[in-house]
Short mmCIF file of C-alpha atoms in Angstrom, two decimals:
data_model
loop_
_atom_site.label_atom_id
_atom_site.label_comp_id
_atom_site.label_asym_id
_atom_site.label_seq_id
_atom_site.Cartn_x
_atom_site.Cartn_y
_atom_site.Cartn_z
CA UNK A 280 -45.40 -90.77 -77.21
CA UNK A 281 -45.43 -87.50 -79.15
CA UNK A 282 -47.13 -84.37 -77.85
CA UNK A 283 -49.45 -82.69 -80.35
CA UNK A 284 -51.20 -79.33 -80.45
CA UNK A 285 -54.32 -78.53 -82.45
CA UNK A 286 -54.91 -75.00 -83.65
CA UNK A 287 -58.64 -74.59 -84.21
CA UNK A 288 -61.35 -76.38 -82.27
CA UNK A 289 -64.12 -76.23 -84.86
CA UNK A 290 -65.60 -79.14 -86.78
CA UNK A 291 -62.38 -80.42 -88.36
CA UNK A 292 -60.32 -79.62 -85.29
CA UNK A 293 -62.60 -81.77 -83.14
CA UNK A 294 -62.23 -84.70 -85.54
CA UNK A 295 -58.44 -84.42 -85.48
CA UNK A 296 -58.48 -84.06 -81.69
CA UNK A 297 -60.44 -87.29 -81.25
CA UNK A 298 -58.16 -89.16 -83.66
CA UNK A 299 -55.04 -87.90 -81.91
CA UNK A 300 -56.47 -88.88 -78.53
CA UNK A 301 -57.25 -92.36 -79.84
CA UNK A 302 -53.80 -92.95 -81.36
CA UNK A 303 -51.43 -94.91 -79.08
CA UNK A 304 -48.33 -92.93 -80.13
CA UNK A 305 -49.85 -89.46 -79.76
CA UNK A 306 -51.00 -87.23 -76.91
CA UNK A 307 -53.02 -84.08 -77.39
CA UNK A 308 -51.27 -81.66 -75.05
CA UNK A 309 -52.77 -78.33 -76.11
CA UNK A 310 -55.70 -76.91 -78.03
CA UNK A 311 -56.04 -73.29 -79.09
CA UNK A 312 -59.01 -71.41 -80.49
CA UNK A 313 -60.29 -67.84 -80.09
CA UNK A 314 -63.68 -69.38 -79.33
CA UNK A 315 -63.30 -70.32 -75.67
CA UNK A 316 -66.37 -72.56 -75.64
CA UNK A 317 -65.02 -74.60 -78.57
CA UNK A 318 -61.54 -75.03 -77.11
CA UNK A 319 -62.93 -75.84 -73.65
CA UNK A 320 -65.15 -78.55 -75.16
CA UNK A 321 -62.24 -80.22 -76.94
CA UNK A 322 -60.09 -79.98 -73.83
CA UNK A 323 -62.80 -81.54 -71.68
CA UNK A 324 -63.21 -84.43 -74.11
CA UNK A 325 -59.52 -85.18 -74.67
CA UNK A 326 -57.69 -84.02 -71.56
CA UNK A 327 -55.81 -81.31 -73.44
CA UNK A 328 -54.95 -77.91 -71.96
CA UNK A 329 -56.30 -74.72 -73.50
CA UNK A 330 -53.52 -72.25 -74.28
CA UNK A 331 -52.25 -69.76 -76.87
CA UNK A 332 -49.99 -70.16 -79.89
CA UNK A 333 -46.98 -68.48 -78.27
CA UNK A 334 -47.04 -71.03 -75.45
CA UNK A 335 -47.30 -73.89 -77.94
CA UNK A 336 -44.34 -72.72 -79.99
CA UNK A 337 -42.17 -72.16 -76.92
CA UNK A 338 -42.85 -75.65 -75.55
CA UNK A 339 -40.05 -77.94 -76.75
CA UNK A 340 -42.04 -81.06 -75.83
CA UNK A 341 -44.56 -80.30 -78.61
CA UNK A 342 -43.41 -82.25 -81.65
CA UNK A 343 -46.32 -81.68 -84.01
CA UNK A 344 -48.95 -79.05 -84.75
CA UNK A 345 -52.23 -79.73 -86.55
CA UNK A 346 -53.62 -76.57 -88.13
CA UNK A 347 -57.41 -76.66 -88.39
CA UNK A 348 -58.03 -72.94 -87.97
CA UNK A 349 -59.75 -70.62 -90.45
CA UNK A 350 -58.12 -70.64 -93.90
CA UNK A 351 -56.79 -67.10 -93.65
CA UNK A 352 -54.57 -68.23 -90.75
CA UNK A 353 -53.15 -71.42 -92.31
CA UNK A 354 -50.06 -70.04 -94.01
CA UNK A 355 -48.88 -67.78 -91.20
CA UNK A 356 -49.46 -70.38 -88.50
CA UNK A 357 -47.70 -73.05 -90.56
CA UNK A 358 -44.72 -70.76 -91.08
CA UNK A 359 -44.48 -69.97 -87.36
CA UNK A 360 -44.72 -73.63 -86.37
CA UNK A 361 -42.16 -74.75 -88.95
CA UNK A 362 -39.79 -71.98 -87.86
CA UNK A 363 -40.14 -73.25 -84.29
CA UNK A 364 -39.15 -76.73 -85.47
CA UNK A 365 -42.59 -78.33 -85.15
CA UNK A 366 -43.81 -80.78 -87.78
CA UNK A 367 -47.09 -79.56 -89.27
CA UNK A 368 -50.27 -81.14 -90.60
CA UNK A 369 -52.12 -78.24 -92.22
CA UNK A 370 -55.69 -78.35 -93.47
CA UNK A 371 -56.38 -77.28 -97.05
CA UNK A 372 -55.97 -74.90 -98.71
CA UNK A 373 -52.52 -73.73 -97.70
CA UNK A 374 -53.63 -70.15 -98.37
CA UNK A 375 -56.21 -68.17 -100.32
CA UNK A 376 -53.52 -66.70 -102.58
CA UNK A 377 -51.18 -68.72 -104.79
CA UNK A 378 -48.46 -66.06 -104.87
CA UNK A 379 -48.31 -65.93 -101.07
CA UNK A 380 -48.12 -69.71 -100.86
CA UNK A 381 -45.30 -69.82 -103.42
CA UNK A 382 -43.39 -67.07 -101.63
CA UNK A 383 -43.36 -69.17 -98.47
CA UNK A 384 -41.26 -71.91 -100.13
CA UNK A 385 -38.01 -71.06 -98.27
CA UNK A 386 -39.75 -71.78 -94.96
CA UNK A 387 -42.45 -74.33 -95.77
CA UNK A 388 -40.46 -76.25 -98.37
CA UNK A 389 -37.50 -76.96 -96.12
CA UNK A 390 -36.47 -79.89 -93.95
CA UNK A 391 -39.10 -79.59 -91.20
CA UNK A 392 -42.01 -81.81 -92.30
CA UNK A 393 -45.15 -80.16 -93.63
CA UNK A 394 -48.10 -82.40 -94.49
CA UNK A 395 -51.17 -81.06 -96.30
CA UNK A 396 -54.62 -82.22 -95.19
CA UNK A 397 -55.77 -83.79 -98.44
CA UNK A 398 -57.42 -86.57 -96.49
CA UNK A 399 -59.02 -88.29 -99.49
CA UNK A 400 -55.66 -89.79 -100.43
CA UNK A 401 -56.00 -91.82 -97.24
CA UNK A 402 -59.50 -93.12 -98.00
CA UNK A 403 -59.16 -96.94 -98.27
CA UNK A 404 -61.35 -97.12 -101.38
CA UNK A 405 -59.49 -94.42 -103.30
CA UNK A 406 -56.15 -95.79 -102.12
CA UNK A 407 -57.10 -99.23 -103.47
CA UNK A 408 -58.07 -97.67 -106.81
CA UNK A 409 -54.69 -95.90 -106.92
CA UNK A 410 -52.80 -99.12 -106.09
CA UNK A 411 -54.61 -101.10 -108.78
CA UNK A 412 -54.05 -98.34 -111.29
CA UNK A 413 -50.32 -98.34 -110.59
CA UNK A 414 -50.26 -102.15 -110.81
CA UNK A 415 -51.60 -101.93 -114.37
CA UNK A 416 -54.96 -103.53 -113.64
CA UNK A 417 -56.59 -101.60 -116.51
CA UNK A 418 -53.53 -100.95 -118.60
CA UNK A 419 -52.48 -97.36 -119.20
CA UNK A 420 -54.65 -94.65 -117.69
CA UNK A 421 -56.29 -92.49 -120.34
CA UNK A 422 -59.11 -90.52 -118.69
CA UNK A 423 -60.55 -89.82 -115.26
CA UNK A 424 -64.03 -88.84 -114.11
CA UNK A 425 -64.25 -87.40 -110.59
CA UNK A 426 -67.69 -86.63 -109.14
CA UNK A 427 -67.91 -84.58 -105.97
CA UNK A 428 -71.39 -83.32 -105.07
CA UNK A 429 -72.33 -82.15 -101.59
CA UNK A 430 -75.78 -83.10 -100.26
CA UNK A 431 -76.66 -79.44 -99.56
CA UNK A 432 -74.90 -76.07 -99.68
CA UNK A 433 -73.28 -74.55 -96.60
CA UNK A 434 -74.60 -71.29 -95.13
CA UNK A 435 -73.92 -68.20 -97.24
CA UNK A 436 -71.99 -66.79 -94.28
CA UNK A 437 -69.50 -69.62 -94.82
CA UNK A 438 -69.44 -69.11 -98.59
CA UNK A 439 -68.36 -65.48 -98.09
CA UNK A 440 -65.17 -66.51 -96.24
CA UNK A 441 -64.50 -69.88 -97.91
CA UNK A 442 -62.35 -68.71 -100.79
CA UNK A 443 -64.88 -69.92 -103.32
CA UNK A 444 -65.94 -73.28 -104.71
CA UNK A 445 -62.64 -74.03 -106.44
CA UNK A 446 -60.37 -73.28 -103.46
CA UNK A 447 -62.72 -74.58 -100.77
CA UNK A 448 -64.41 -77.62 -102.34
CA UNK A 449 -62.89 -78.60 -105.68
CA UNK A 450 -59.33 -78.31 -104.36
CA UNK A 451 -59.70 -81.84 -102.94
CA UNK A 452 -60.57 -83.06 -106.43
CA UNK A 453 -57.67 -81.18 -108.00
CA UNK A 454 -55.31 -82.96 -105.63
CA UNK A 455 -56.98 -86.31 -106.31
CA UNK A 456 -56.66 -85.74 -110.07
CA UNK A 457 -52.94 -84.94 -109.77
CA UNK A 458 -52.39 -87.99 -107.57
CA UNK A 459 -54.14 -90.38 -109.95
CA UNK A 460 -52.97 -88.87 -113.24
CA UNK A 461 -49.37 -89.21 -112.14
CA UNK A 462 -48.12 -86.33 -114.29
CA UNK A 463 -48.45 -82.54 -114.32
CA UNK A 464 -51.59 -80.84 -115.58
CA UNK A 465 -50.77 -78.34 -118.35
CA UNK A 466 -54.21 -77.00 -119.28
CA UNK A 467 -57.39 -76.19 -117.35
CA UNK A 468 -60.81 -75.31 -118.71
CA UNK A 469 -63.77 -74.73 -116.39
CA UNK A 470 -67.38 -73.66 -116.74
CA UNK A 471 -69.49 -72.73 -113.72
CA UNK A 472 -72.94 -71.47 -112.79
CA UNK A 473 -75.06 -70.58 -109.81
CA UNK A 474 -77.93 -73.07 -110.00
CA UNK A 475 -78.48 -74.07 -106.37
CA UNK A 476 -78.91 -70.86 -104.37
CA UNK A 477 -79.05 -67.33 -105.79
CA UNK A 478 -77.58 -66.04 -102.53
CA UNK A 479 -74.34 -67.87 -103.35
CA UNK A 480 -74.12 -65.93 -106.59
CA UNK A 481 -74.88 -62.70 -104.75
CA UNK A 482 -71.94 -63.53 -102.48
CA UNK A 483 -69.70 -63.66 -105.55
CA UNK A 484 -69.36 -67.42 -105.85
CA UNK A 485 -70.66 -70.30 -107.96
CA UNK A 486 -72.24 -73.55 -106.77
CA UNK A 487 -71.99 -75.80 -109.83
CA UNK A 488 -68.91 -76.44 -111.98
CA UNK A 489 -67.39 -78.75 -114.56
CA UNK A 490 -63.61 -78.67 -114.97
CA UNK A 491 -61.49 -80.33 -117.65
CA UNK A 492 -57.81 -81.00 -116.98
CA UNK A 493 -55.30 -82.03 -119.64
CA UNK A 494 -51.78 -83.39 -119.06
CA UNK A 495 -48.79 -83.02 -121.37
CA UNK A 496 -49.33 -86.53 -122.76
CA UNK A 497 -53.01 -85.83 -123.41
CA UNK A 498 -54.62 -87.59 -120.44
CA UNK A 499 -57.96 -86.00 -119.60
CA UNK A 500 -59.81 -85.58 -116.31
CA UNK A 501 -63.33 -84.23 -115.90
CA UNK A 502 -64.31 -83.00 -112.43
CA UNK A 503 -67.97 -82.45 -111.58
CA UNK A 504 -68.72 -80.27 -108.55
CA UNK A 505 -72.05 -79.22 -107.08
CA UNK A 506 -73.03 -77.75 -103.72
CA UNK A 507 -76.26 -79.81 -103.84
CA UNK A 508 -76.89 -83.33 -105.06
CA UNK A 509 -80.43 -83.87 -103.76
CA UNK A 510 -79.65 -87.53 -103.08
CA UNK A 511 -76.76 -87.62 -100.61
CA UNK A 512 -73.00 -87.09 -100.51
CA UNK A 513 -71.92 -88.19 -103.99
CA UNK A 514 -68.23 -89.17 -104.13
CA UNK A 515 -67.18 -91.30 -107.11
CA UNK A 516 -64.08 -91.87 -109.19
CA UNK A 517 -63.87 -93.64 -112.53
CA UNK A 518 -60.47 -94.36 -114.08
CA UNK A 519 -60.61 -95.44 -117.72
CA UNK A 520 -57.57 -97.33 -118.95
CA UNK A 521 -56.46 -98.92 -122.18
CA UNK A 522 -57.68 -102.30 -120.91
CA UNK A 523 -60.67 -101.49 -118.73
CA UNK A 524 -62.24 -99.42 -115.97
CA UNK A 525 -61.54 -98.94 -112.27
CA UNK A 526 -64.40 -97.42 -110.28
CA UNK A 527 -64.76 -96.37 -106.65
CA UNK A 528 -68.45 -96.00 -105.84
CA UNK A 529 -70.38 -94.26 -103.10
CA UNK A 530 -70.59 -95.77 -99.63
CA UNK A 531 -74.08 -96.61 -98.43
CA UNK A 532 -75.48 -96.33 -94.92
CA UNK A 533 -75.79 -100.14 -95.01
CA UNK A 534 -75.44 -102.94 -97.54
CA UNK A 535 -79.10 -103.93 -97.14
CA UNK A 536 -81.35 -103.53 -100.18
CA UNK A 537 -85.09 -104.08 -100.59
CA UNK A 538 -86.33 -106.09 -103.56
CA UNK A 539 -89.85 -106.14 -104.88
CA UNK A 540 -91.93 -105.69 -108.01
CA UNK A 541 -94.17 -102.98 -109.40
CA UNK A 542 -96.43 -103.62 -112.34
CA UNK A 543 -94.62 -106.83 -113.10
CA UNK A 544 -91.25 -105.07 -113.33
CA UNK A 545 -88.71 -106.11 -110.72
CA UNK A 546 -87.10 -103.30 -108.77
CA UNK A 547 -84.61 -102.83 -105.98
CA UNK A 548 -84.14 -100.07 -103.43
CA UNK A 549 -80.76 -99.77 -101.72
CA UNK A 550 -79.97 -97.84 -98.56
CA UNK A 551 -79.06 -94.14 -98.80
CA UNK A 552 -75.59 -92.74 -99.42
CA UNK A 553 -73.68 -91.60 -96.40
CA UNK A 554 -74.83 -88.01 -96.19
CA UNK A 555 -71.96 -86.14 -94.54
CA UNK A 556 -68.26 -85.88 -95.32
CA UNK A 557 -67.24 -86.66 -91.74
CA UNK A 558 -69.03 -90.02 -92.06
CA UNK A 559 -67.81 -90.82 -95.58
CA UNK A 560 -64.21 -89.96 -94.80
CA UNK A 561 -64.01 -90.95 -91.13
CA UNK A 562 -61.43 -93.66 -91.82
CA UNK A 563 -59.46 -91.32 -94.11
CA UNK A 564 -59.12 -88.82 -91.26
CA UNK A 565 -57.92 -91.59 -88.94
CA UNK A 566 -55.35 -92.80 -91.46
CA UNK A 567 -54.21 -89.23 -92.08
CA UNK A 568 -53.36 -88.75 -88.39
CA UNK A 569 -51.70 -92.18 -88.33
CA UNK A 570 -49.44 -91.07 -91.21
CA UNK A 571 -48.60 -87.89 -89.28
CA UNK A 572 -47.57 -90.09 -86.35
CA UNK A 573 -45.24 -92.03 -88.67
CA UNK A 574 -43.71 -88.73 -89.80
CA UNK A 575 -43.08 -87.68 -86.19
CA UNK A 576 -41.44 -91.06 -85.52
CA UNK A 577 -39.12 -90.58 -88.49
CA UNK A 578 -40.61 -93.62 -90.20
CA UNK A 579 -42.05 -91.69 -93.17
CA UNK A 580 -41.86 -88.48 -95.13
CA UNK A 581 -45.11 -86.62 -95.88
CA UNK A 582 -46.83 -88.42 -98.75
CA UNK A 583 -48.64 -85.16 -99.55
CA UNK A 584 -46.66 -82.03 -98.80
CA UNK A 585 -45.99 -78.38 -99.52
CA UNK A 586 -45.51 -78.82 -103.29
CA UNK A 587 -48.83 -80.66 -103.54
CA UNK A 588 -50.61 -77.88 -101.68
CA UNK A 589 -49.18 -75.26 -104.03
CA UNK A 590 -49.99 -77.32 -107.13
CA UNK A 591 -53.63 -77.86 -106.10
CA UNK A 592 -53.99 -74.16 -105.34
CA UNK A 593 -52.58 -73.34 -108.78
CA UNK A 594 -55.25 -75.51 -110.40
CA UNK A 595 -57.97 -73.84 -108.31
CA UNK A 596 -56.85 -70.37 -109.42
CA UNK A 597 -56.56 -71.52 -113.03
CA UNK A 598 -60.11 -72.89 -112.95
CA UNK A 599 -61.47 -69.63 -111.56
CA UNK A 600 -59.56 -67.70 -114.22
CA UNK A 601 -60.96 -69.96 -116.92
CA UNK A 602 -64.52 -69.32 -115.70
CA UNK A 603 -63.89 -65.57 -115.66
CA UNK A 604 -62.42 -65.46 -119.19
CA UNK A 605 -64.25 -68.32 -120.87
CA UNK A 606 -60.87 -69.56 -122.11
CA UNK A 607 -58.63 -72.51 -121.33
CA UNK A 608 -55.70 -71.62 -119.07
CA UNK A 609 -52.24 -72.97 -119.82
CA UNK A 610 -49.99 -73.79 -116.88
#
């Protein structure tokens, strides 16, 4: 059994803590968070001990560290844990600044495993789409359409420290695009607006964006992002190939639908979309921690690592630059 520490006992930290506690090969030994109430709650639920980062790094029994702290701490905490010889699962993004993330390559790009928390790669539906794509089910991939719309915007207080829509929200979609396209993106064009909440614009961010990615061979990917859908958590992928279409649709609260007629026209009403990312991606988070356990056991290398984190961050910065200049950005 491998001892794990979680840095950050907020929303994501609590999910990781529960998944670690439920995994037969892992034990949550420590939890750290400057918010004592949050860390105490996780400790009470999982049996972990509340401590500080210095104690964690000095404890040779700790094999892995999951970083779920605020984004501004990710890079430094990952570097300290890696230097101490601990394998790391770090939430996205790796940092707010691409140059800082790239400069950390000598430490974070070395032999000690670093896994990035792009959990959507572990979603069973998206993973099945990826497997069928690689098996040639629709021939050669030509274009992608990725839709990622939140049900409602987060508080403006969060927006102000989030890093912006591209680094906070769309970065998942940038990673998904890279994963499915299977080749480097060489050009980014993005357009964005503030259509949902004027306060988001006043905070210096946007809430609605369309991004076009182009690869060297001409494959295209369109990413649609919005902080508000008005109809639930909208998460869809369409992969158009030379011989057909692969599509991963939204997950409903249930598979029950109601059929009836109005004015002689038949109609059907299905159940609502799952309305929160922790519900939609619950299994993805479980599989993500299971992969981390395989890494600790030496049975796997990180399937999404430091280079992926840097590449997704590069796309996020390119998209923001494209919005600011109104021009496509070459990579």
